[in-house]
Structure formats: structure tokens, C-alpha cells
Amino acid sequence: MEDVKGNSGSETPTTTLVFAVNGEKFELSNVDPSTTLLEFLRIQTRFKSVKLGCGEGGCGACVVLISKYDPVLDKVEDFTANSCLTLLCSVHGCSITTSEGIGNSKKGLHPIHERFAGFHATQCGFCTPGMCVSLFGTLVNAEKTDRPEPPSGFSKLTVSEAEKAIAGNLCRCTGYRPIADACKSFAADVDMEDLGCNSFWRKGESKDLNLCRLPQYDSHHKKIGFPMFLKEIKHDVFMASKKHSWHRPASVEELQRLLGLNQANGTRTKLVVGNTGMGYYKDTGGYDKYIDLRGVSELSKIRKDQNGIEIGAAVTITNAIEALKEESTSGFLSDFVMILEKIADHMGKVASGFIRNTATVGGNIVMAQKNNFPSDIATILLAVDSMVHIMTGTHFEWLAFEEFLERPPLSFGNVLLSIKIPSLEINKGESSEHRNRFLFETYRASPRPLGNALPYLNAAFLVEVFLCKDSGGTLIGNCRLSFGAYRKHAMRAKIVEEFLAGKLLSISILYEAVNLLAATISPNDENSKTAYHSSLAAGFIFQFFNPLIERPSRITNGYSNLPFAKDFELKENHKQVHHDKIPTLLSSGQQVLEAGNDNHPVGEPVVKSGAALQASGEAVYVDDIPSPPNCLHGAFIYSSKPLARVRSIKSPELQWDGVKYVVSSKDIPNGGENIGSKTIFGIEPLFAEEIARCVGDRLAFVVADTQKHADMAANTAVVAYDVENLEPPILSVEDAVERSSFFEVPPFLNPKCIGDVSKGMAEADHKILSAKMNLGSQYYFYMETQTALAVPDEDNCITVYSSSQCPEFTHSTIARCLGIPENSVRVITRRVGGGFGGKAIKAIAVAASCALAAHKLCRPVRSYLNRKTDMIMAGGRHPMKITYSVGFKNDGKITALELQILINAGIYVDISAVMPHNIVGALKKYDWGALSFDMKVCRTNHPSRSAMRGPGELQGSFIAEAVIENVAATLSVDVDSVRTINLHTYKSLQSSYEHCCGQSFEYTLPSIWSQLDVAANYNQRTKIVTEFNRISTWKKRGISRVPVIFQLSLRPTPGKVSIFKDGSIVVEVGGIELGQGLWTKVKQMAAFALSAIQCDGTGALLDKVRVVQSDTVSLIQGGFTAGSTTSESSCEAVRLSCNILVERLRPLKEKLQEEMGPIKWEMLILQAYMQSVNLSASSFYVASNESANYLNYGAAVSEVEIDLLTGETRFLQTDIIYDCGQSLNPAVDLGQIEGAFVQGLGFFMLEEYETNLDGLVLADGTWNYKIPTIDTIPLQFNVQILNSGHHQHRVLSSKASGEPPLLLAASVHCATRAAIKEARKQLLSWSNLDGPDSTFQLEVPATMPVVKELIGLDIVERYLKWKMGMA
């Protein structure tokens, strides 16, 4: 290693990086400083539990526990961190713990792993190790507190801390409720009755028995101690190579010398602490020198004195929060201490816990100053008149924070050293009764209450007030009103401050202040975004000042109450701080499961197969497979134009040593085809040959020595385009209609109209004509992005490991692309880290690209798409535009519905031709009298859309609800009565669903509808909601009940069962384990079916069954894993195979019994093996005409509460009753129901998959695409699985659960609409207008800005105006 000097100090720093991973020592002497801890762990160690989910610090899949020894205090600091952002050089001297290190199957699982498995808290399992580490880190730190010792088996954790432990972790599968239960089970204050379905106990059993069965937790059990060798090493580290160096200066003087050297020689230098800014700005490399500021003691100190508190710039946000809260130990708090507490509370909503643990206060505000980062911390610090200490070369200066923000962006030579929050000057000359009071409050409007989301707007107000003796009112003194996240940096509303100063507060004064504020927030800019910002700002000001007008006596020392919420009042003699506006208990629920007892172990809530391995991180996904020797990595270069001729592709990085080749359509071998995927409807090319036809169209595949180099080369590629002689692209469904650009729908998929619409319209008392609505797209957000590994084999063969829902299709596509016979291709899929339809057709091209590159270069090639590329290329759910006309009677009975739907399919057909069939299938859940439709599948120059959970059904079901809502609004009647009157009778069901409605007793929806009324206490809650809305001004509630009818089809599916001579069993099926519990149900079915042999030991066969990976050579005709029914069809294929084996074994068993008496399973199988009985059987299940199609039913009631000042919607409660027939595994089905519902909630309420006009996805990461999190699910989530009895044409009377519950999430949207209706009615009353105003359109998703706009962006102004009129 090259000896590079430049560090000076009392000791020579070490040139070897030393750290430990799960107790194992690592010493590295040559490290690229841009290498992240995640890269190192995944590439150079065997520890693969840390997953790459986003690379932005936004998902939690990569979380590790970092332990660091402090020799001064002689203690170890433990904190969780994102390994995807943590630079490897920064963990020098640290001990890293991953989920494998907490526990594993070899050395013993940790109770965290066992409880996650037992509470059914894992489905695809990709996110689970990160969840486990997040919880583990919280447990470790809770044990360090001086709280009382908890009861045996529990920790010092509180329920609230347990739930918030995973507030920053994303999960797309489970719906979070079981994860929250697993976490809460460790809390000393948990109510065991609140914990839901699990494998440890059944409802009704005693608490003592429950505790006994719970895997016992001991804080000292299997704990990895801090390695002694790390306590001896030097913390200063200096690493250098020919290209890069890493420095860790120990003083400001040393830092000055390093910076001076850089300025002299023009070295590209990066100052780092936590490196979390890389998650937002994607600053991935290109630096010569990295300077780690954590060793500079002056930057890491917190100083407190009578003048205030000074926080070093390198202090983490977590440590700053702790320091700010330390002052509040006494019950009586000064104004300043209470302000510090409020600052700490707000900081606790910045990012997530594992980001706050490494992100620094200084880094956050420097990003705000230099890059206009929408910082919460900058807004707060501006309000409290903070100062900053800046070093420029050898010059030091203190600046007012406001001046700091308004200066030009900091140059490299400027270093922020510290931030000071000054103490308040309180007038103590007067009696305490009349002295001034400082009121302080902070605000943020954000899609997620607990953080992990940037705010739409934030604010902080520090106001000096006096109680006026003469009037009894409030006199305003000095005030500082700061707002942020809406412009380039936080700013003060000085015009408003000057206006309020010296004023006696009144309604009219507040009204004028609000109007002035609007001009300040959005001057000369009236788009909807700035209008929303302005409305939020008015709401924040109103929340702060209105209580001072209504009841000045409510003002207590240092606290301005939230308005209209008596729960939050602070008494004068108990000056407490209100820490958290979020309820302590984030999630709760009841589950009613009816397990079947006839077909043991089928029907029992068996723990999901492999759940504990997923939790410990030992479960192997495609990217966890070790790279074969000489393996290369690929990344796509894709089009940024919707329709253009590709002239050339150039990039300096393409000339790097690491870049080996650029694969394109020109590299397809003779006899091969340019094919990236194929369905029965058409082909999609692998690469654009000359013309790129959409944004995201694949142009080439860069192959390099590492994934990082491949991504960098692809990202920096410059593509030259021209559009000469090309028609304009088709960028809307209207363009497609105008140019007759449609995909053909095969006749067998064309849905049939019902009845005579003209006659139905003629019979109607009322009509709504040509109503319009739009539905947008949704991204899959599987936690594991698209990935594949291709390995060339002998004789021109190739093996491909693919994360795919349809390996058979991948197999045939690769064979055609390479021009080789299918028997030369082998595709293996063990498990998929989330699919939802996105790993079906869309996964094929990734596997084919790797295969083509491997075939061309004769080397293994793998690819793991980064999240941005995945989001741009994914396509997602089909957007559509709907126009409808509906006729109906006075009582709400609909007589006719006529629809025109334009579906945006994108550029290639994919599966889009099924959309009309699926839309109508779900739309027909109501009896429309007569139904006609004209649907066009539009071909546009957008990325091709593909199947996403409930493709078409989700939209069709929602369209039905929108029509019902509009009818009820037009008639001004209760919408639930309109729903009820239009539910099918069995007779009308038969005419709507001719071939799949089953027998009359199978039509369970009417009984579900009635049961839900009682179970959810619907009528009583409706009255409570009405009363709440009558007395509540600024919160409104809505409640809605929604049904679902879902048409399902079974596909042909293979199965194979083999018995080894020791009696263990291996099963292969065509279906893929995506997290839906397919393997678990198959295991149960195999154990049940083989137990028919009736010999000793068959009752314990479940533990002898192993389901193995899908292998397209071993088991052909695997088909699609989609449409919710693959589990049951796979089970039936396995049952058929087992039946064959049982028939083969029966004669031998009977013979042995005659000779030996009762015989054990193992003996029977050994004898069969010795007598050459064929112990392997396969089958191919093809459903009969009676079994191929069926209907499923369910209903949900949801209640929501909206905040009229912000537009935030809280999901208070959801109750679901769902018909699973006789569930094959009620615990698995429960997880599917909850997970599907929450994914649907995301579609209807949260997820904006925005694109620009060209179709380029703008929501391209976790920063701007927000799936549900634990704080955005129903607070009370109740699910009842209905055991609807015997269904002779079903697989053991079971029914599917994967997709239908998704549609029930429309109940949340409809409840939100009901709440908005009440808000609008109130708004009209303030203007003395009492007429109906309920025929409004609520967009999907109903995000905070959408809801606020319908409530009224000027609601505060109108309220104040109304109050002034009443005065």
C-alpha cells in the first residue's frame, strides 16, 4: 500500500481498517472510501440478511446494529443504521450485528425471530431481517435504562417504543398488524389480549399459559458482547491508495490543514459524518479525499450554560434529541426548557430512527443552506433565533441563522462547527402574574405522522405574549414565525410578525394576519401546490393563535394548546410537556378464525414455511446466491424519450477498465430473436433496435465487473436521439383514440353486456349523464427489485436464477432469444421477495438480458436493478379514464349503467387485453339492471403496463362504488341504503355471472353484509359519527360499508411428490412462493393426503415435508403464479400425486400389517424402497368445468377522521368479513387479507405514481413514493374469516384470499368522501348556504392536498369571516 502522508497529530493513525461483524474480526488495508457497509457485507462476507431495498435509507431492509466503544466513559453505544448509506471506513473500531448475528438456525434463533414467525409477521420475508434488527436495537437500548426490571420473558420496552421501533421499516406484504404484535409482545406493559393471531396460544386460553408458550426473552441470552480486541485499537484511521484517501482529523487545526492542502492542489474532497445525505442527493463518488469529521471533538460536543445550548455540527440528531430532553427532569419547567423539549419532539419526526442515529444536525442544515433541502430542523432553528459558528480557513465567525440561510451556498472551504440555541430573556421585574410568557409550537404536515417522509410544509412559532389586565385578552409582543419546505429554504413571515407585534389579539386581527400570510407564502404563484402550502400555513397560524382568542386563560407557561382538544390541555399548576400527538397505540385488532378440523393438518393456522429463516436472514433470494467465479454485473441503459430514433450511445464510463461490454439487439445470436417477453397476446422486444418507443424502453445492457460500476456507466450514458420523419408520440388515451391506436381484445375475453340499457334508462326516474372520473397508476414496490443470475453451462446450455412469478415463460423466452432448444435452458426460482404481478412478465426481460450477456461473453452475468430504474421501467397498474351514464329510481335502485373506458396500456400489449374482462367481472358486483360498456385498450408511447394485484378488478370495483356514491349524492340519501338496495339477489347474480355463481347457498354476500352490520356495530357507529361531526369543528369523520364479488379462475398446475427411504418427503409444484404461503399450504396438503395410508406416525408428517425450488427442467408446464388461485391448484396437484403414492403403498402396508401388526411410516417407506416401489409421483391438475371458475365474497366497514386544517386522513377502524370457504390455513389467509387491504389503501389514499408528459416516472424512490407504513394503517383492524361450509367443487372447500380483499380498501376512500361531505356542508353553513353540496369528485389517491382542496383551501379565512359576522 502506498505511503501517503498528510495527517499529523500526537499519534500516527492506523492504516488498517479494523471492525467486527457478528463477532468475526475483519482487517482491511485497501478500501475504496466510497464503499458502503452494505456493499462489503453482501459482496465480501457470508452475511446476506442485509438487503438492498432502495439504497436511499428509506426502507429499512439494510438495517444493522452498530456498536461503538467510548474509552472515556468506558461504555458501548449501540445504534441502528442504514448499511446502504454507512461508508465502510466509518465503522473502524465498531462491531456490526446483522440479523444472523442476533441468532440463526445453526446456533439457535433469537426470540425475535421465533416471535416474528409465530405471530405470522413475515410473508415474502425480504424486509424481515431489517425489521428484526430495528427491534433488537430498540431492545438493547431499553435494557440500558433504569426502568424497573420487567416480568420474566419481557423487556424494559414499552408498547409505544416497540411499535415505533419499526416505524421506518417498509413492508409491502403483511399490512404491518402482525409485525406490530410481534414487537409489542416484548413490551413489559403489553396487554396480552391485544396481541393477535399467533401459533403460541389460542384465544381464550389463560394469560399464564400464553406467557409460558411465548419464546422466552432474556436480555442476556445469546447476546454478542463487544469484542475486546476492538477496545484496544486507535480510533484515528488514515487509508490511502493511488486514487483515494480517507482521513479522520482529531482537531479543528488538523482539519484546517487538510482543507488548506485541498485548496492548494484542487483535490475533490467530501466531508462526511453519517453520509445520510447520499440517500437524497445520490452523491455516489468521484472524490479523491474523504474527511471524516467525527474525530474532531469540537464538532461533537454539546455545551450548555445560562446563555443557551450549543450543539456541535457532527452531533447526531438522536443525540441532540436526548440532550434537548435532558433538561426536563423536573415537573416545573421554564419556558426555555419547554421550548427545547418541543424542538426535540419535532426532531423525532425527522426521517426515521436509524437515519437519525447517524445523520447530524449540522449535515441537515448544511443541506438546507447549500442544496435547498426541505429541512424541518432549519425551520425550527430559525424560529428560536439560533446562531451558527462557521469556520472559513483560519477565520471563525458567529452568524445569525437567518443570515446563514440567506448567504450564497457554502463553498468547500466553509465548515459549520456548531449551532447555538439562545436562552430566552424573560421579564422578571414584574410579578409572575403579569410577566411575559413565551409560547412555542412546531408543526409539520406530512404523509406519514411518525416521520420517514418529507413535509408538505413545516412551521415553528415563537411568540411573546402578555395577558392584558384591562381587557382580559392577549397582547402580542415579539414573534418569530418561520415556515419551511416550500421554497428554497426556511423563511420568516416578517410582514405578519410586524403586523402582529403590539396588537391585542382578536378575530379580526387574526383574519388580517392570515391574509397577509397567504401573500407571503405564495406571492404571484397560484398553482395548486402553492395554494395548498398557503392553506397549511393559514391552518398552522390559526391553530396557534385561535386558542388565545377563545380562552386566553388556557395559555400556560410555554405552551400554546392545540385547538379544540381538551385532552391536550395543560393545567397551570402542572406544567407538563405534551410530547406526542400520535396515539400511543398505533395498531390493534381482533381476528376471528374458524380453523377446519376435518383434514389435519390442512385448515390449521400452521406457521408459514421458512418464516424463521426469513427473520434470521438465512432464507436465500436470487441476489443472495454467491457470485460464481468471473461473474459480471449488468445494468440497463433506457430511453428518456417517448418516441425517438437512437443515433448513438456514449459515455466516458463505458471506457472504464471495469466496463466489459455493452449488449444490445446486435448481439442476439444467429437463429435467436429480439424477444424480451411473450404472452398469448403478443411479444415485447428485448432491446429497441433503432427506434425507442417509450420512456424506459431498453436500449442496451452495460456489463461491468461490479453492480456499482455497471450502474454508474449506465447512469452516465449519453444517448443521442433524433425524431426526424417520426410521427409525434401518443402520450394520452385521447391521442390514442384520435389516431385509432388500440390493442385487439380476443373475442373470448370480450365481456358481454347485460340487459337493454335503453329500456333501463327509460324506466329511470333520474339520470346522471356523462359523468367522468380518472384512475391513475400504482407501482408494485416489491421490496426486492428485479433480479437474475445467468450461468453458462456445457454444451451451449444455460442456467438462470430468476426472481420470477412465471419461470416457464422466462424459460421459453430465453430459448427463443438465444436460438437454442428449450432443453438447453434451465430456470430456477426458489422464492421471490414480493411480486404482486410485477415479477411476472416484467421479470422476463431482466433474466433474458443476463442470459444473452452470459451467452455472448461466456461468463456468468447477474443484475439487480436499482430502485429508480425499476420504478421507471416497471409500468405498474393501468391508468384509465371513465365516462358513465346511469339511470335510477327514487329509492336509489339503479336501472341502467352505460360505461366508456379508455385504458392506457402503454407501448406493448403485455397482459392488457384481459383488462376489459377483469374490469367488468368486478363491476358486476351490483345489480345494475342493464349494463353496457365500450372499452378500448389504448396503445400509447408510455411504458407498458402489466398485471398488478387485482388488475382491472380493483378499478372495476371502485368504479361501481363511485357510481353508487354519485347516485346517493344526487338523491341526497344515505349511500349505504343505495348499496344495499342494489346488491344482487341470487337470481340476478346468475344472470351477471353465468358460469361461476355456484349454488344458492354459496352466495354468502347477503349474510356477510348482515353479519358485518352487527360485528362492526355499523348502525350505532354511524350515529356516533353523526354526533361527532355535529360538535367537532375541525375534525370530521366518515364511515362506509363496501362489498366485493371477485371472479376467480384455476389454471392447470403440475405437482410432484417424492419420498426418500428415511420417510422424509420432497415436494415440487409449479407455483412460486411469493410470500403468499403457497409452500405452507402445499406442505399441509401433502401431510394430509399421505396420512390416508393410515399407519403409525402419519400424524407428524408435516415436519417431514420439504417444498423445494421451482426448476423448469425438473417440473415443466409450471405456468403463472397469479390470480390468487395458484396455492389451491398447487395443493390439488400435490394431493393427486399423493393419492397415487398412497395407492402404490397400500398393498404393501396391508401385507406388512398382516405380518407385523401396526407399522410405522418410516418402516413402511423403507420396505417400499427395498421392494422397488416407485416412491415418486407427479400429476398435472386441470380443473373441471364445474371447478375452473368461482366467485368469492367479502365486505368491509371503514371509519376515518380528517383534519380540516391539513387534509390529513387518519384511518380509525376497519372491520372485514371475508369468505375463505374452508381455509387451507386461516393464519396465512388472514395475512393475505390484511396485506391486500393495506396495499389497496395505498392505492386509494397515499401512492402517487406521477409521470411527466412524456411518461417519465417522477416518483422514482422512497423519497417521493409513499407506500403505507405502520402509522398509516387502521388503528383498529378487525378481520373475521368466514368458514362458509362445504363447496364440493373447491379444493377441500377452500377459496382464495390473495386479491379480493384489496378491493375492500375502497371503503376507506368512500369513508373519506363522507367526511369531506360533512366538512363541505359545514363550510356552506358559514356562508349561510344550506343547500346540498355532495356531488363532488374525490380523486384517487385521496392524498392530503386532494382532501384539503375539497374541504376548502380558504377554510380558515371563511371561518374567521363567519366569526366576525357573528360578533
JSON list of C-alpha atoms in Angstrom, two decimals, residues 173-246:
[
{"chain": "A", "resi": 173, "resn": "CYS", "atom": "CA", "xyz": [-46.89, -7.79, 2.15]},
{"chain": "A", "resi": 174, "resn": "THR", "atom": "CA", "xyz": [-48.26, -8.02, 5.67]},
{"chain": "A", "resi": 175, "resn": "GLY", "atom": "CA", "xyz": [-50.17, -4.83, 6.36]},
{"chain": "A", "resi": 176, "resn": "TYR", "atom": "CA", "xyz": [-47.96, -4.41, 9.50]},
{"chain": "A", "resi": 177, "resn": "ARG", "atom": "CA", "xyz": [-50.50, -5.53, 12.12]},
{"chain": "A", "resi": 178, "resn": "PRO", "atom": "CA", "xyz": [-48.79, -8.89, 12.86]},
{"chain": "A", "resi": 179, "resn": "ILE", "atom": "CA", "xyz": [-45.38, -7.19, 12.84]},
{"chain": "A", "resi": 180, "resn": "ALA", "atom": "CA", "xyz": [-46.62, -4.72, 15.44]},
{"chain": "A", "resi": 181, "resn": "ASP", "atom": "CA", "xyz": [-47.90, -7.64, 17.53]},
{"chain": "A", "resi": 182, "resn": "ALA", "atom": "CA", "xyz": [-44.55, -9.43, 17.37]},
{"chain": "A", "resi": 183, "resn": "CYS", "atom": "CA", "xyz": [-42.82, -6.24, 18.53]},
{"chain": "A", "resi": 184, "resn": "LYS", "atom": "CA", "xyz": [-45.35, -5.48, 21.26]},
{"chain": "A", "resi": 185, "resn": "SER", "atom": "CA", "xyz": [-45.02, -9.00, 22.67]},
{"chain": "A", "resi": 186, "resn": "PHE", "atom": "CA", "xyz": [-41.66, -7.91, 24.16]},
{"chain": "A", "resi": 187, "resn": "ALA", "atom": "CA", "xyz": [-43.09, -4.86, 25.96]},
{"chain": "A", "resi": 188, "resn": "ALA", "atom": "CA", "xyz": [-43.46, -5.01, 29.72]},
{"chain": "A", "resi": 189, "resn": "ASP", "atom": "CA", "xyz": [-46.72, -3.04, 29.58]},
{"chain": "A", "resi": 190, "resn": "VAL", "atom": "CA", "xyz": [-48.35, -5.06, 26.80]},
{"chain": "A", "resi": 191, "resn": "ASP", "atom": "CA", "xyz": [-51.92, -6.26, 27.18]},
{"chain": "A", "resi": 192, "resn": "MET", "atom": "CA", "xyz": [-51.70, -9.88, 26.09]},
{"chain": "A", "resi": 193, "resn": "GLU", "atom": "CA", "xyz": [-55.32, -9.74, 24.98]},
{"chain": "A", "resi": 194, "resn": "ASP", "atom": "CA", "xyz": [-54.34, -7.10, 22.44]},
{"chain": "A", "resi": 195, "resn": "LEU", "atom": "CA", "xyz": [-51.95, -9.47, 20.68]},
{"chain": "A", "resi": 196, "resn": "GLY", "atom": "CA", "xyz": [-53.49, -11.07, 17.62]},
{"chain": "A", "resi": 197, "resn": "CYS", "atom": "CA", "xyz": [-53.43, -14.43, 15.90]},
{"chain": "A", "resi": 198, "resn": "ASN", "atom": "CA", "xyz": [-50.32, -16.45, 16.64]},
{"chain": "A", "resi": 199, "resn": "SER", "atom": "CA", "xyz": [-49.06, -20.02, 16.84]},
{"chain": "A", "resi": 200, "resn": "PHE", "atom": "CA", "xyz": [-48.25, -19.89, 20.55]},
{"chain": "A", "resi": 201, "resn": "TRP", "atom": "CA", "xyz": [-51.74, -19.86, 22.00]},
{"chain": "A", "resi": 202, "resn": "ARG", "atom": "CA", "xyz": [-55.37, -19.77, 21.02]},
{"chain": "A", "resi": 203, "resn": "LYS", "atom": "CA", "xyz": [-57.86, -17.11, 22.03]},
{"chain": "A", "resi": 204, "resn": "GLY", "atom": "CA", "xyz": [-59.45, -17.79, 25.39]},
{"chain": "A", "resi": 205, "resn": "GLU", "atom": "CA", "xyz": [-56.50, -19.57, 26.97]},
{"chain": "A", "resi": 206, "resn": "SER", "atom": "CA", "xyz": [-55.17, -18.25, 30.27]},
{"chain": "A", "resi": 207, "resn": "LYS", "atom": "CA", "xyz": [-52.59, -15.48, 30.41]},
{"chain": "A", "resi": 208, "resn": "ASP", "atom": "CA", "xyz": [-50.17, -17.68, 32.35]},
{"chain": "A", "resi": 209, "resn": "LEU", "atom": "CA", "xyz": [-50.39, -20.36, 29.68]},
{"chain": "A", "resi": 210, "resn": "ASN", "atom": "CA", "xyz": [-49.87, -17.75, 26.99]},
{"chain": "A", "resi": 211, "resn": "LEU", "atom": "CA", "xyz": [-46.74, -16.46, 28.70]},
{"chain": "A", "resi": 212, "resn": "CYS", "atom": "CA", "xyz": [-45.39, -19.96, 29.15]},
{"chain": "A", "resi": 213, "resn": "ARG", "atom": "CA", "xyz": [-45.70, -20.73, 25.44]},
{"chain": "A", "resi": 214, "resn": "LEU", "atom": "CA", "xyz": [-44.19, -17.46, 24.23]},
{"chain": "A", "resi": 215, "resn": "PRO", "atom": "CA", "xyz": [-40.49, -17.89, 23.28]},
{"chain": "A", "resi": 216, "resn": "GLN", "atom": "CA", "xyz": [-38.77, -16.57, 26.37]},
{"chain": "A", "resi": 217, "resn": "TYR", "atom": "CA", "xyz": [-36.76, -13.39, 26.10]},
{"chain": "A", "resi": 218, "resn": "ASP", "atom": "CA", "xyz": [-33.76, -12.75, 28.31]},
{"chain": "A", "resi": 219, "resn": "SER", "atom": "CA", "xyz": [-31.77, -9.58, 27.73]},
{"chain": "A", "resi": 220, "resn": "HIS", "atom": "CA", "xyz": [-28.54, -11.51, 28.30]},
{"chain": "A", "resi": 221, "resn": "HIS", "atom": "CA", "xyz": [-29.46, -14.55, 26.24]},
{"chain": "A", "resi": 222, "resn": "LYS", "atom": "CA", "xyz": [-27.14, -15.19, 23.27]},
{"chain": "A", "resi": 223, "resn": "LYS", "atom": "CA", "xyz": [-26.06, -11.56, 23.32]},
{"chain": "A", "resi": 224, "resn": "ILE", "atom": "CA", "xyz": [-22.95, -10.80, 21.30]},
{"chain": "A", "resi": 225, "resn": "GLY", "atom": "CA", "xyz": [-20.61, -8.96, 23.61]},
{"chain": "A", "resi": 226, "resn": "PHE", "atom": "CA", "xyz": [-18.48, -6.12, 22.34]},
{"chain": "A", "resi": 227, "resn": "PRO", "atom": "CA", "xyz": [-15.23, -7.73, 21.09]},
{"chain": "A", "resi": 228, "resn": "MET", "atom": "CA", "xyz": [-12.34, -6.99, 23.41]},
{"chain": "A", "resi": 229, "resn": "PHE", "atom": "CA", "xyz": [-9.88, -6.55, 20.54]},
{"chain": "A", "resi": 230, "resn": "LEU", "atom": "CA", "xyz": [-11.84, -3.51, 19.37]},
{"chain": "A", "resi": 231, "resn": "LYS", "atom": "CA", "xyz": [-11.36, -1.73, 22.69]},
{"chain": "A", "resi": 232, "resn": "GLU", "atom": "CA", "xyz": [-7.61, -1.63, 22.09]},
{"chain": "A", "resi": 233, "resn": "ILE", "atom": "CA", "xyz": [-7.45, -0.12, 18.61]},
{"chain": "A", "resi": 234, "resn": "LYS", "atom": "CA", "xyz": [-6.80, 3.50, 17.71]},
{"chain": "A", "resi": 235, "resn": "HIS", "atom": "CA", "xyz": [-9.86, 5.40, 16.53]},
{"chain": "A", "resi": 236, "resn": "ASP", "atom": "CA", "xyz": [-7.88, 7.59, 14.15]},
{"chain": "A", "resi": 237, "resn": "VAL", "atom": "CA", "xyz": [-7.71, 5.92, 10.78]},
{"chain": "A", "resi": 238, "resn": "PHE", "atom": "CA", "xyz": [-5.95, 7.03, 7.62]},
{"chain": "A", "resi": 239, "resn": "MET", "atom": "CA", "xyz": [-6.33, 5.00, 4.48]},
{"chain": "A", "resi": 240, "resn": "ALA", "atom": "CA", "xyz": [-4.85, 5.80, 1.13]},
{"chain": "A", "resi": 241, "resn": "SER", "atom": "CA", "xyz": [-4.35, 4.35, -2.31]},
{"chain": "A", "resi": 242, "resn": "LYS", "atom": "CA", "xyz": [-3.34, 5.76, -5.67]},
{"chain": "A", "resi": 243, "resn": "LYS", "atom": "CA", "xyz": [-6.87, 7.08, -6.26]},
{"chain": "A", "resi": 244, "resn": "HIS", "atom": "CA", "xyz": [-8.48, 7.76, -2.89]},
{"chain": "A", "resi": 245, "resn": "SER", "atom": "CA", "xyz": [-7.76, 8.60, 0.73]},
{"chain": "A", "resi": 246, "resn": "TRP", "atom": "CA", "xyz": [-9.74, 8.65, 3.95]}
]
